[in-house]
Coordinates of C-alpha atoms in Angstrom, one line a residue:
G60 CA 73.2 109.4 102.3
S61 CA 71.0 110.2 99.4
T62 CA 72.1 109.7 95.9
R63 CA 69.5 112.2 94.6
P64 CA 72.0 115.1 94.0
A65 CA 74.3 112.7 92.1
D66 CA 71.4 111.5 90.0
V67 CA 70.4 115.0 89.1
F68 CA 73.9 116.0 88.2
A69 CA 74.5 112.8 86.1
T70 CA 71.2 113.5 84.2
G71 CA 71.7 117.2 83.9
A72 CA 75.3 117.1 82.5
P73 CA 74.3 115.2 79.3
V74 CA 71.2 117.4 78.9
L75 CA 73.3 120.5 79.1
L76 CA 75.7 119.0 76.5
V77 CA 72.8 118.3 74.1
L78 CA 71.4 121.8 74.6
R79 CA 74.9 123.2 73.8
F80 CA 75.0 121.4 70.5
V81 CA 71.5 122.3 69.6
V82 CA 71.3 125.9 70.8
L83 CA 74.9 127.0 70.0
P84 CA 75.8 124.7 67.1
G85 CA 78.8 126.3 65.5
P86 CA 80.2 124.6 62.3
L87 CA 78.2 121.5 61.5
S88 CA 81.1 119.3 60.5
L89 CA 83.0 120.1 63.6
R90 CA 80.0 119.6 65.8
W91 CA 79.3 116.1 64.5
T92 CA 83.0 115.1 64.7
I93 CA 83.2 116.1 68.3
L94 CA 80.0 114.4 69.2
R95 CA 80.9 111.2 67.4
R96 CA 84.3 111.0 69.1
W97 CA 82.8 111.8 72.5
L98 CA 80.2 109.1 72.1
L99 CA 82.8 106.6 71.1
V100 CA 84.9 107.3 74.2
W101 CA 81.8 107.3 76.4
G102 CA 80.8 103.9 75.0
F103 CA 84.3 102.5 75.7
I104 CA 84.0 103.7 79.3
W105 CA 80.6 102.1 79.7
F106 CA 82.0 98.9 78.3
I107 CA 85.0 98.9 80.8
R108 CA 82.6 99.6 83.6
A109 CA 80.4 96.6 82.6
A110 CA 83.5 94.4 82.5
T111 CA 84.6 95.5 85.9
I112 CA 81.2 94.7 87.3
I113 CA 81.4 91.2 85.9
V114 CA 85.0 90.4 86.9
T115 CA 85.2 92.1 90.3
P116 CA 82.6 90.8 92.8
L117 CA 83.6 93.3 95.6
P118 CA 81.6 93.5 98.8
N119 CA 79.7 96.7 99.1
P120 CA 81.1 98.9 101.9
D121 CA 77.6 100.3 102.5
E122 CA 76.0 97.7 104.8
T123 CA 72.6 99.4 104.5
C124 CA 72.3 98.8 100.7
Q125 CA 69.5 96.4 100.1
P126 CA 69.4 95.0 96.5
I127 CA 66.2 95.3 94.5
I128 CA 66.2 92.4 92.0
S129 CA 63.2 91.8 89.7
Y130 CA 64.6 89.1 87.4
P131 CA 67.3 87.1 89.3
D132 CA 67.5 84.4 86.7
N133 CA 67.8 86.6 83.6
I134 CA 70.7 89.0 83.3
F135 CA 69.3 90.8 80.3
L136 CA 65.9 91.4 81.8
E137 CA 67.5 92.5 85.0
G138 CA 69.7 94.9 83.1
F139 CA 66.6 96.3 81.5
A140 CA 65.0 96.5 85.0
I141 CA 68.0 98.4 86.3
I142 CA 67.8 101.0 83.5
V143 CA 64.0 101.4 83.3
L144 CA 62.5 100.3 86.6
G145 CA 65.3 101.5 88.9
D146 CA 66.4 98.1 90.3
L147 CA 69.4 98.2 92.6
T148 CA 72.2 95.6 92.7
C149 CA 74.7 97.0 95.2
E150 CA 77.4 95.4 93.2
D151 CA 79.0 98.2 91.1
V152 CA 81.5 99.5 93.6
M153 CA 84.6 99.7 91.4
F154 CA 83.4 102.9 89.8
S155 CA 79.8 104.0 89.6
G156 CA 77.5 104.9 86.7
H157 CA 77.6 108.5 88.0
T158 CA 81.4 108.5 87.4
V159 CA 80.9 107.2 83.9
A160 CA 78.2 109.7 83.1
L161 CA 80.5 112.6 84.1

């Protein structure tokens, strides 16, 4: 199946959140406190996801997944390629980035 709807939702939810804080701000001090706490929790969740990708090499249940790797010898450049170029690893099966973004 296509991941396009999940990609759109995972991108749209943070955009709506930012619009909510810009268009309907409310009290400034409360707005920044909520945003700071939310970003801290979100950062911890991304960190936990990164750790699970490293320590749990699970086989992907989707046999049709073909990895797209641009920099197989450099983990930092490959991480950049995943974010910017859309590379695909087929390895993050514990919980996906779409789950973290929600």
